């Protein structure tokens, strides 16, 4: 080894020892008679000292010639620091250098390699290998490592076996867009990169591997946001001979284990909420339950009073922002502008303040008497100082908009603390959702999700009312995991494909191998997949999964460091039998 110790290892007990360190120059402080260098590696920082009259002049000059991020190796004696630094573990000692070797000089970095850097996102993405030297980024990846290690520890302790599944698979029409890979050996044919190992893990159940897991890379060609990347990691699991209850208990145990081992937090038992209640009370199938502010429906109280907006609305629903009656007109106008944004889609906002004397003042006073408004306050269980915020319109659109307003108010009122964790299961999802544009059903989870057994009788006459044997885990308003009991019977799977608009030939072409496997003794089985990157971001208190991926893509799906994706040579295209048409300027955008 080129070193005897790391830069985070030495303590006061090492005083008097001769040691060898290697690392990067973090900073240099030259006070004339004294020179100090902070030497950094992955493990920490050790201060190096040089002193005029005590350090040979050639060595002192060599030290003064160093720049930031030079890679050096030093030999020296550990001494006690006169002025100790209690902010770092090595702050009681320093190294009196007797020999210095430059292993590699460095250009001046394009941004400061410090916890608080002057580099913007784009610059740090371009030089990601430098950004990874910064402590916050390194700590994120160390946290990711701990979550991965503890996941394996838990699953190994529950007799799961880790099995790798193929990365080059068959393209399927359901879900997000596939990334496709041309096959040179099979001209005109393509592999797809897996959006998940779904069919393979079901085949493993048919094969008798009754407890499978994989920490697996998955790929989806979809528009990006803070919690999406084109390539991401899942904790992918499947079990045989189990019920939904078995799966919920097993993986609630995993989450309890991870929080205890990684965060030192003992989560309470996870409550369960039906999809119907989640949508009714929160307008979302992934409710943030760190705070209340549940929806209150007002149709019976506010219709037929002459206020056309309410009279014509399918749904009138609101929330009680506790303690927010002091909001100014400017703040209320900001909230109105917020809900009218195109991505939220409300047409306006009605509000009512509960005054200190218990009276209620609203933005629609001319349509409602004081007695009417008192009934509003009672419906919301409002107290003096509360602010009622009400939206109206079509059911689905209004609930969606009020969910966004609720989250915004939770943020404004400081109710979404990243150090507070509220987890729950959402269950009893609809099996199918209707696509008006396509004129057919889509699977809400995926085509292999089993219906609730008690709802099977609805499959011919009321398919939209069938509930799925499916479940999601939600933490702080983020869906971190989801799964279902699978269909393991060929006839039921064929019925499901017909409901989804597949012809027999299409179903056979896409999934014939799976349906055939079901005829060779497929056990009842089910599973779940957790978004590993999302879990890491929740543990780390970040809104973006990108912070926990070593080499992420930007919002355009590009790796600006290596400049990918990029064109390939004509010779490669010819080899793959691919001819490119001209791409228009608008398509490039």
Coordinates of C-alpha atoms in Angstrom, one line a residue:
X1 CA 0.0 0.0 0.0
X2 CA 1.1 3.6 -0.7
X3 CA -0.1 4.6 2.7
X4 CA -0.1 3.3 6.3
X5 CA -3.2 5.2 7.4
X6 CA -6.2 7.0 5.9
X7 CA -6.7 10.8 6.3
X8 CA -9.6 10.2 8.7
X9 CA -7.9 7.6 11.0
X10 CA -5.2 9.3 13.1
X11 CA -6.0 10.3 16.7
X12 CA -4.1 11.6 19.8
X13 CA -3.1 8.0 20.6
X14 CA -1.0 8.0 17.4
X15 CA 1.3 10.9 18.5
X16 CA 4.9 10.0 18.0
X17 CA 4.3 7.5 15.2
X18 CA 5.8 7.8 11.8
X19 CA 3.1 7.3 9.2
X20 CA 2.5 7.6 5.4
X21 CA -0.6 9.3 4.1
X22 CA -1.9 9.8 0.5
X23 CA -4.7 12.0 -0.8
X24 CA -5.8 15.2 -2.4
X25 CA -4.8 18.8 -1.4
X26 CA -8.0 20.3 0.0
X27 CA -6.6 23.7 0.8
X28 CA -3.2 25.4 1.6
X29 CA -2.7 28.1 4.3
X30 CA 0.6 29.9 4.1
X31 CA 1.4 32.2 7.1
X32 CA 5.0 32.9 6.1
X33 CA 6.8 31.1 8.9
X34 CA 4.2 28.3 9.0
X35 CA 2.5 26.4 6.2
X36 CA -0.5 24.1 6.7
X37 CA -2.1 21.8 4.1
X38 CA -5.4 19.9 4.6
X39 CA -5.0 16.5 3.0
X40 CA -8.2 14.8 2.1
X41 CA -9.3 11.3 1.1
X42 CA -12.7 9.5 1.3
X43 CA -12.3 9.0 5.1
X44 CA -11.6 12.5 6.2
X45 CA -9.0 15.3 6.5
X46 CA -5.6 15.4 8.2
X47 CA -3.7 18.6 8.6
X48 CA 0.0 18.6 7.4
X49 CA 2.4 21.2 8.9
X50 CA 5.6 22.7 7.7
X51 CA 7.7 25.3 9.6
X52 CA 10.5 27.6 8.5
X53 CA 13.8 26.7 10.2
X54 CA 12.4 23.2 11.1
X55 CA 11.4 22.0 7.7
X56 CA 14.2 21.7 5.0
X57 CA 13.9 24.7 2.6
X58 CA 13.5 22.4 -0.5
X59 CA 10.6 20.5 1.1
X60 CA 9.0 23.8 2.2
X61 CA 9.3 25.2 -1.4
X62 CA 7.9 22.0 -2.7
X63 CA 4.9 22.3 -0.4
X64 CA 4.3 25.9 -1.4
X65 CA 4.2 24.9 -5.1
X66 CA 1.2 22.6 -4.6
X67 CA -2.3 23.5 -5.8
X68 CA -5.8 22.4 -4.9
X69 CA -6.6 18.8 -5.8
X70 CA -2.9 17.8 -6.3
X71 CA -2.5 14.1 -5.4
X72 CA 0.3 13.7 -3.0
X73 CA 2.0 11.2 -0.7
X74 CA 3.6 12.3 2.5
X75 CA 5.8 10.8 5.2
X76 CA 5.9 12.4 8.7
X77 CA 5.5 12.2 12.4
X78 CA 2.2 12.6 14.2
X79 CA 2.3 15.5 16.7
X80 CA -0.3 17.1 18.9
X81 CA -1.9 20.2 17.5
X82 CA -1.5 23.4 19.6
X83 CA -4.8 24.8 18.3
X84 CA -7.2 21.9 18.1
X85 CA -10.1 21.6 15.8
X86 CA -13.1 19.9 17.4
X87 CA -15.1 20.0 14.1
X88 CA -13.2 17.1 12.6
X89 CA -12.3 13.7 14.1
X90 CA -8.5 14.2 13.4
X91 CA -8.6 17.7 14.9
X92 CA -6.3 16.9 17.9
X93 CA -3.3 16.0 15.8
X94 CA -1.3 17.0 12.7
X95 CA 1.4 15.5 10.7
X96 CA 4.9 17.1 10.7
X97 CA 6.0 16.3 7.2
X98 CA 9.5 15.0 6.5
X99 CA 9.0 13.8 2.9
X100 CA 6.5 14.8 0.1
X101 CA 5.9 13.2 -3.3
X102 CA 3.6 14.6 -5.9
X103 CA 1.8 11.6 -7.4
X104 CA -0.2 13.7 -9.8
X105 CA -0.5 17.5 -10.4
X106 CA -4.0 18.9 -11.1
X107 CA -5.5 21.7 -13.1
X108 CA -7.5 24.3 -11.1
X109 CA -11.0 22.7 -10.7
X110 CA -13.9 24.5 -12.4
X111 CA -15.7 24.8 -9.0
X112 CA -14.7 24.6 -5.4
X113 CA -14.5 21.0 -4.0
X114 CA -16.2 22.1 -0.8
X115 CA -19.4 21.2 1.1
X116 CA -20.8 24.5 0.0
X117 CA -19.6 24.8 -3.6
X118 CA -19.8 27.6 -6.2
X119 CA -20.6 25.1 -9.0
X120 CA -24.1 25.1 -10.5
X121 CA -26.0 21.9 -11.3
X122 CA -24.9 21.8 -15.0
X123 CA -21.3 22.4 -14.3
X124 CA -21.2 19.8 -11.5
X125 CA -22.9 17.2 -13.8
X126 CA -20.3 17.8 -16.5
X127 CA -17.5 17.2 -14.0
X128 CA -19.3 14.7 -11.9
X129 CA -16.1 12.9 -11.1
X130 CA -15.0 16.1 -9.2
X131 CA -18.5 16.6 -7.6
X132 CA -18.2 13.1 -6.2
X133 CA -15.2 14.2 -4.2
X134 CA -17.4 16.5 -2.2
X135 CA -18.5 15.3 1.3
X136 CA -22.3 15.7 0.8
X137 CA -22.2 13.6 -2.4
X138 CA -20.0 11.0 -0.9
X139 CA -22.2 10.7 2.1
X140 CA -25.2 10.2 -0.1
X141 CA -23.5 7.3 -1.8
X142 CA -22.4 5.9 1.5
X143 CA -26.0 6.0 2.7
X144 CA -27.0 4.2 -0.5
X145 CA -24.5 1.5 0.3
X146 CA -25.9 1.1 3.8
X147 CA -29.5 0.8 2.5
X148 CA -28.3 -1.8 -0.1
X149 CA -26.3 -3.8 2.5
X150 CA -29.2 -3.8 5.1
X151 CA -31.7 -4.8 2.4
X152 CA -29.6 -7.8 1.5
X153 CA -29.1 -8.7 5.2
X154 CA -32.9 -8.7 5.9
X155 CA -33.8 -10.6 2.8
X156 CA -31.0 -13.1 3.2
X157 CA -32.2 -13.6 6.8
X158 CA -35.7 -14.5 5.4
X159 CA -34.4 -17.2 3.0
X160 CA -34.7 -15.1 -0.2
X161 CA -32.3 -16.0 -3.0
X162 CA -30.9 -13.3 -5.2
X163 CA -31.2 -14.3 -8.9
X164 CA -30.1 -12.1 -11.8
X165 CA -32.5 -11.8 -14.8
X166 CA -31.7 -10.8 -18.4
X167 CA -31.1 -7.2 -19.4
X168 CA -31.8 -7.8 -23.1
X169 CA -35.5 -8.9 -23.3
X170 CA -38.6 -8.6 -25.4
X171 CA -40.4 -5.3 -25.9
X172 CA -44.0 -5.2 -24.5
X173 CA -46.7 -2.7 -25.3
X174 CA -47.9 -1.9 -21.7
X175 CA -46.4 0.7 -19.3
X176 CA -43.9 3.3 -20.3
X177 CA -41.9 3.4 -23.5
X178 CA -39.1 0.8 -23.8
X179 CA -35.5 1.6 -24.6
X180 CA -34.8 -0.7 -27.6
X181 CA -31.5 -2.2 -28.7
X182 CA -31.0 -3.4 -32.3
X183 CA -29.7 -6.9 -32.8
X184 CA -26.9 -7.2 -35.3
X185 CA -27.3 -11.0 -35.5
X186 CA -31.0 -10.7 -36.2
X187 CA -31.4 -7.9 -38.7
X188 CA -34.6 -5.8 -38.3
X189 CA -35.2 -7.2 -34.8
X190 CA -34.8 -5.5 -31.4
X191 CA -34.3 -6.2 -27.8
X192 CA -35.8 -4.0 -25.1
X193 CA -34.2 -3.0 -21.8
X194 CA -36.4 -4.2 -19.0
X195 CA -38.8 -1.8 -17.3
X196 CA -38.8 -4.4 -14.5
X197 CA -38.1 -8.1 -14.3
X198 CA -41.8 -8.9 -14.0
X199 CA -42.2 -11.9 -16.2
X200 CA -38.9 -13.4 -15.3
X201 CA -39.6 -13.3 -11.6
X202 CA -43.0 -15.0 -12.2
X203 CA -41.2 -17.7 -14.2
X204 CA -38.8 -18.1 -11.3
X205 CA -41.9 -18.9 -9.1
X206 CA -43.0 -21.5 -11.7
X207 CA -39.4 -22.9 -11.4
X208 CA -39.8 -23.4 -7.7
X209 CA -37.6 -20.5 -6.4
X210 CA -40.2 -19.6 -3.8
X211 CA -38.4 -16.5 -2.4
X212 CA -36.6 -14.4 -5.0
X213 CA -35.1 -10.9 -4.8
X214 CA -32.8 -8.8 -6.9
X215 CA -31.5 -5.3 -6.5
X216 CA -31.9 -4.6 -10.2
X217 CA -31.3 -1.9 -12.8
X218 CA -34.5 -1.0 -14.7
X219 CA -35.1 1.3 -17.7
X220 CA -38.0 3.5 -18.8
X221 CA -38.1 6.0 -21.6
X222 CA -40.3 8.6 -20.0
X223 CA -40.3 12.3 -19.3
X224 CA -38.0 13.1 -16.3
X225 CA -38.6 14.8 -13.0
X226 CA -37.0 14.9 -9.6
X227 CA -38.0 11.3 -8.7
X228 CA -37.4 9.8 -12.2
X229 CA -34.3 8.8 -14.1
X230 CA -34.2 6.8 -17.4
X231 CA -32.3 4.1 -15.5
X232 CA -33.1 3.4 -11.9
X233 CA -32.8 0.7 -9.3
X234 CA -35.5 -1.5 -7.8
X235 CA -35.6 -3.9 -4.8
X236 CA -37.5 -6.6 -6.8
X237 CA -39.1 -9.4 -4.9
X238 CA -41.4 -12.3 -5.5
X239 CA -42.8 -15.1 -3.3
X240 CA -44.8 -18.3 -3.8
X241 CA -47.6 -19.8 -1.7
X242 CA -48.4 -16.5 -0.1
X243 CA -51.4 -14.2 0.5
X244 CA -51.5 -10.4 0.3
X245 CA -51.3 -10.4 4.1
X246 CA -48.0 -12.4 4.1
X247 CA -46.4 -9.9 1.6
X248 CA -47.5 -6.9 3.6
X249 CA -46.1 -8.3 6.8
X250 CA -42.8 -9.4 5.2
X251 CA -42.1 -6.1 3.6
X252 CA -43.3 -3.9 6.4
X253 CA -40.7 -5.8 8.3
X254 CA -38.1 -4.8 5.7
X255 CA -39.0 -1.1 6.0
X256 CA -38.9 -1.3 9.8
X257 CA -35.5 -3.0 9.5
X258 CA -34.1 -0.3 7.2
X259 CA -35.3 2.6 9.3
X260 CA -33.9 1.1 12.4
X261 CA -30.5 0.2 11.0
X262 CA -30.0 3.2 8.7
X263 CA -31.8 6.0 10.5
X264 CA -32.0 4.7 14.1
X265 CA -35.8 5.2 14.0
X266 CA -38.4 2.7 15.1
X267 CA -41.4 3.2 12.9
X268 CA -44.8 2.3 14.3
X269 CA -47.0 -0.3 12.6
X270 CA -48.0 0.9 9.2
X271 CA -51.7 1.7 9.0
X272 CA -53.7 0.7 5.9
X273 CA -55.9 2.9 3.8
X274 CA -58.1 1.9 0.8
X275 CA -57.6 3.5 -2.5
X276 CA -61.1 4.9 -2.3
X277 CA -60.5 6.5 1.0
X278 CA -57.1 7.9 -0.1
X279 CA -58.8 9.6 -3.1
X280 CA -61.8 10.8 -1.1
X281 CA -59.7 12.2 1.8
X282 CA -56.5 13.3 0.1
X283 CA -57.2 13.3 -3.7
X284 CA -54.1 11.1 -4.2
X285 CA -53.2 7.4 -4.1
X286 CA -50.0 8.4 -2.3
X287 CA -51.2 10.7 0.5
X288 CA -48.7 12.6 2.7
X289 CA -50.0 11.7 6.1
X290 CA -47.4 13.7 8.1
X291 CA -50.2 16.2 8.6
X292 CA -54.0 16.2 8.6
X293 CA -55.9 18.7 6.4
X294 CA -58.2 16.0 5.1
X295 CA -60.8 16.9 2.4
X296 CA -64.3 17.9 3.5
X297 CA -67.1 17.7 0.9
X298 CA -69.6 20.5 0.9
X299 CA -72.1 19.6 -1.8
X300 CA -75.0 19.3 0.6
X301 CA -74.3 22.6 2.3
X302 CA -73.5 25.0 -0.5
X303 CA -75.6 24.1 -3.6
X304 CA -78.7 26.0 -4.6
X305 CA -77.8 29.2 -2.9
X306 CA -77.4 31.2 -6.1
X307 CA -73.6 30.9 -6.5
X308 CA -73.3 29.5 -10.0
X309 CA -69.8 28.1 -9.6
X310 CA -71.0 25.8 -6.8
X311 CA -74.4 25.1 -8.2
X312 CA -72.9 23.8 -11.5
X313 CA -70.1 21.9 -9.9
X314 CA -70.0 18.1 -9.7
X315 CA -68.0 18.4 -6.5
X316 CA -67.3 21.1 -4.0
X317 CA -64.6 20.2 -1.6
X318 CA -62.1 22.0 0.7
X319 CA -59.5 21.8 3.4
X320 CA -58.9 23.5 6.8
X321 CA -55.5 25.2 6.9
X322 CA -55.3 25.4 10.7
X323 CA -54.1 28.7 12.1
X324 CA -53.8 30.4 8.7
X325 CA -56.6 32.9 8.9
X326 CA -54.0 35.7 9.2
X327 CA -53.2 35.2 5.5
X328 CA -53.1 38.5 3.7
X329 CA -55.0 39.3 0.5
X330 CA -51.7 39.1 -1.3
X331 CA -51.1 35.6 0.0
X332 CA -54.6 34.5 -0.9
X333 CA -54.1 35.8 -4.4
X334 CA -50.9 33.8 -4.6
X335 CA -52.8 30.7 -3.7
X336 CA -55.5 31.5 -6.3
X337 CA -52.8 31.9 -8.9
X338 CA -51.2 28.6 -7.8
X339 CA -54.4 26.6 -8.3
X340 CA -55.1 28.2 -11.6
X341 CA -51.7 27.1 -13.1
X342 CA -52.2 24.9 -16.2
X343 CA -50.6 21.9 -14.5
X344 CA -53.1 22.1 -11.6
X345 CA -56.2 23.3 -13.6
X346 CA -58.6 24.8 -11.1
X347 CA -60.7 27.8 -12.3
X348 CA -60.6 29.7 -9.0
X349 CA -60.4 29.5 -5.2
X350 CA -63.0 30.3 -2.5
X351 CA -61.8 31.0 1.0
X352 CA -63.4 31.6 4.4
X353 CA -61.7 32.9 7.6
X354 CA -62.8 31.9 11.1
X355 CA -62.3 35.0 13.1
X356 CA -61.3 35.1 16.8
X357 CA -64.9 35.8 17.8
X358 CA -66.0 32.6 15.9
X359 CA -67.6 34.5 13.1
X360 CA -66.8 33.5 9.5
X361 CA -65.9 35.8 6.7
X362 CA -65.7 34.4 3.2
X363 CA -65.0 35.5 -0.3
X364 CA -68.6 34.6 -1.3
X365 CA -70.4 36.4 1.6
X366 CA -73.1 37.8 -0.7
X367 CA -74.4 34.3 -1.5
X368 CA -74.2 32.8 2.0
X369 CA -75.6 34.0 5.3
X370 CA -73.6 34.0 8.6
X371 CA -75.6 30.9 9.6
X372 CA -74.6 29.2 6.3
X373 CA -70.9 30.0 6.9
X374 CA -71.2 28.7 10.5
X375 CA -72.3 25.4 9.0
X376 CA -69.2 25.4 6.8
X377 CA -67.0 25.9 9.9
X378 CA -68.7 23.1 11.7
X379 CA -68.2 20.7 8.7
X380 CA -64.5 21.4 8.8
X381 CA -64.4 21.3 12.6
X382 CA -62.8 24.7 12.3
X383 CA -61.6 26.9 15.2
X384 CA -60.9 30.6 15.5
X385 CA -57.8 31.4 13.5
X386 CA -58.4 28.7 10.8
X387 CA -58.6 29.3 7.1
X388 CA -61.0 27.3 4.9
X389 CA -59.9 26.8 1.2
X390 CA -62.5 25.4 -1.2
X391 CA -62.4 24.3 -4.8
X392 CA -65.2 23.2 -7.2
X393 CA -65.6 21.5 -10.5
X394 CA -65.5 17.9 -11.9
X395 CA -64.7 15.2 -9.3
X396 CA -61.4 13.9 -10.5
X397 CA -60.0 17.2 -11.6
X398 CA -61.0 19.0 -8.4
X399 CA -59.6 16.4 -6.1
X400 CA -56.3 16.4 -8.0
X401 CA -56.1 20.2 -7.8
X402 CA -57.0 20.2 -4.0
X403 CA -54.3 17.6 -3.4
X404 CA -51.8 20.0 -4.9
X405 CA -53.1 22.9 -2.8
X406 CA -53.0 20.7 0.3
X407 CA -49.4 19.9 -0.2
X408 CA -48.6 23.5 -0.9
X409 CA -50.2 24.6 2.3
X410 CA -48.5 21.8 4.2
X411 CA -45.2 23.2 2.9
X412 CA -46.1 26.8 3.7
X413 CA -47.2 25.9 7.2
X414 CA -44.0 23.8 7.9
X415 CA -45.9 20.6 8.2
X416 CA -43.7 18.5 5.8
X417 CA -40.6 18.1 8.0
X418 CA -38.1 15.8 6.2
X419 CA -37.0 14.4 9.6
X420 CA -40.6 13.2 10.3
X421 CA -41.6 9.9 8.6
X422 CA -45.2 8.8 8.1
X423 CA -45.6 5.4 6.2
X424 CA -48.8 3.5 5.3
X425 CA -50.1 0.9 2.9
X426 CA -52.6 1.8 0.3
X427 CA -54.7 -1.2 -0.8
X428 CA -57.7 -2.2 -2.9
X429 CA -56.8 -0.3 -6.0
X430 CA -59.1 -0.6 -9.1
X431 CA -57.8 -3.4 -11.4
X432 CA -58.5 -1.3 -14.5
X433 CA -58.6 2.3 -15.6
X434 CA -60.5 3.5 -18.7
X435 CA -58.6 5.4 -21.4
X436 CA -61.0 7.7 -23.1
X437 CA -58.7 8.5 -25.9
X438 CA -57.8 4.9 -26.8
X439 CA -61.3 3.7 -26.0
X440 CA -60.1 0.7 -23.9
X441 CA -59.0 -0.3 -20.4
X442 CA -55.5 -0.2 -19.2
X443 CA -54.1 -2.2 -16.2
X444 CA -53.7 0.2 -13.3
X445 CA -50.6 -1.8 -12.1
X446 CA -49.8 -4.3 -14.9
X447 CA -51.5 -7.0 -16.9
X448 CA -50.5 -9.8 -14.5
X449 CA -52.2 -8.4 -11.4
X450 CA -54.9 -10.7 -9.9
X451 CA -58.4 -9.4 -9.3
X452 CA -59.8 -9.7 -5.7
X453 CA -61.3 -13.2 -5.7
X454 CA -64.6 -11.8 -4.4
X455 CA -64.8 -9.4 -7.4
X456 CA -64.3 -12.0 -10.2
X457 CA -68.0 -12.2 -10.8
X458 CA -67.9 -8.6 -12.1
X459 CA -65.5 -9.4 -14.9
X460 CA -68.1 -9.6 -17.6
X461 CA -70.6 -6.9 -16.6
X462 CA -68.8 -4.4 -14.4
X463 CA -65.1 -4.7 -15.1
X464 CA -64.4 -1.1 -14.0
X465 CA -65.6 -2.0 -10.4
X466 CA -63.1 -4.9 -10.0
X467 CA -60.6 -4.3 -7.3
X468 CA -57.0 -5.5 -7.7
X469 CA -55.2 -7.7 -5.3
X470 CA -52.6 -4.9 -5.2
X471 CA -50.9 -2.7 -2.7
X472 CA -48.6 0.3 -2.5
X473 CA -46.3 1.5 0.3
X474 CA -46.3 5.3 0.7
X475 CA -43.8 7.3 2.8
X476 CA -44.3 11.0 3.2
X477 CA -46.4 11.3 0.1
X478 CA -44.0 9.2 -2.1
X479 CA -44.9 5.8 -3.5
X480 CA -41.8 3.9 -2.5
X481 CA -43.0 0.4 -3.4
X482 CA -45.9 -1.4 -5.0
X483 CA -46.9 -4.9 -6.0
X484 CA -49.7 -7.4 -6.2
X485 CA -50.8 -11.0 -6.0
X486 CA -50.3 -12.3 -9.6
X487 CA -52.5 -14.2 -11.9
X488 CA -51.2 -17.8 -12.0
X489 CA -54.0 -19.4 -14.0
X490 CA -53.8 -19.3 -17.8
X491 CA -57.6 -18.9 -18.4
X492 CA -57.8 -16.0 -16.0
X493 CA -54.7 -14.4 -17.6
X494 CA -56.3 -14.8 -21.1
X495 CA -59.5 -13.1 -19.7
X496 CA -57.4 -10.2 -18.4
X497 CA -55.7 -9.8 -21.8
X498 CA -59.1 -9.7 -23.5
X499 CA -60.2 -6.9 -21.1
X500 CA -57.1 -5.0 -22.0
X501 CA -58.0 -5.2 -25.7
X502 CA -55.4 -7.8 -26.7
X503 CA -56.4 -10.2 -29.5
X504 CA -55.5 -13.9 -28.9
X505 CA -52.8 -13.6 -31.4
X506 CA -51.4 -10.4 -29.8
X507 CA -51.4 -12.0 -26.3
X508 CA -49.7 -15.1 -27.6
X509 CA -47.1 -13.1 -29.5
X510 CA -46.2 -11.0 -26.5
X511 CA -46.7 -13.3 -23.5
X512 CA -47.2 -16.8 -24.9
X513 CA -44.2 -18.1 -23.1
X514 CA -45.7 -17.0 -19.7
X515 CA -49.1 -18.5 -20.4
X516 CA -47.6 -21.7 -21.5
X517 CA -45.5 -21.8 -18.3
X518 CA -48.7 -21.5 -16.2
X519 CA -49.8 -24.9 -17.7
X520 CA -46.8 -26.6 -16.0
X521 CA -47.8 -26.2 -12.4
X522 CA -47.6 -22.5 -11.5
X523 CA -48.0 -21.9 -7.8
X524 CA -50.0 -19.0 -6.4
X525 CA -47.5 -16.1 -6.1
X526 CA -47.1 -12.4 -5.6
X527 CA -44.5 -9.8 -5.1
X528 CA -43.5 -6.2 -4.7
X529 CA -40.8 -3.8 -6.0
X530 CA -39.4 -0.9 -4.1
X531 CA -37.9 2.2 -5.8
X532 CA -34.4 1.9 -4.3
X533 CA -33.3 5.4 -5.3
X534 CA -36.5 6.9 -3.9
X535 CA -35.9 5.1 -0.6
X536 CA -32.4 6.5 -0.4
X537 CA -33.7 10.1 -1.1
X538 CA -36.3 9.8 1.7
X539 CA -33.6 8.6 4.1
X540 CA -31.3 11.4 3.1
X541 CA -34.0 14.1 3.2
X542 CA -33.7 15.0 -0.5
X543 CA -36.4 15.7 -3.2
X544 CA -34.2 14.3 -6.0
X545 CA -33.1 10.7 -6.6
X546 CA -30.3 12.1 -8.7
X547 CA -28.4 13.0 -5.5
X548 CA -28.1 9.3 -4.7
X549 CA -27.0 8.0 -8.1
X550 CA -23.3 8.1 -8.9
X551 CA -23.6 9.2 -12.5
X552 CA -27.1 10.5 -13.2
X553 CA -28.7 11.9 -16.3
X554 CA -29.9 15.5 -16.6
X555 CA -33.6 16.4 -17.2
X556 CA -33.2 15.8 -20.9
X557 CA -31.9 12.3 -20.3
X558 CA -28.4 13.2 -21.2
X559 CA -25.1 12.3 -19.5
X560 CA -23.3 15.6 -20.1
X561 CA -20.1 14.2 -18.7
X562 CA -19.6 11.6 -21.4
X563 CA -21.9 13.3 -23.9
X564 CA -24.5 10.5 -24.2
X565 CA -26.6 9.7 -26.1
X566 CA -24.6 10.5 -29.2
X567 CA -24.6 9.6 -32.9
X568 CA -22.9 6.4 -34.1
X569 CA -20.8 5.8 -37.2
X570 CA -22.4 5.0 -40.5
X571 CA -20.5 1.7 -40.5
X572 CA -22.2 0.7 -37.3
X573 CA -25.6 1.7 -38.7
X574 CA -24.9 -0.4 -41.8
X575 CA -23.9 -3.4 -39.6
X576 CA -27.2 -3.1 -37.8
X577 CA -29.2 -2.6 -41.0
X578 CA -30.5 0.7 -39.7
X579 CA -31.1 3.7 -42.0
X580 CA -31.8 7.1 -40.4
X581 CA -34.3 9.6 -41.8
X582 CA -33.7 13.3 -41.5
X583 CA -34.6 14.6 -38.1
X584 CA -36.4 18.0 -38.0
X585 CA -35.4 20.8 -35.7
X586 CA -38.6 20.4 -33.7
X587 CA -38.0 16.7 -33.2
X588 CA -34.5 17.5 -31.9
X589 CA -36.0 19.7 -29.3

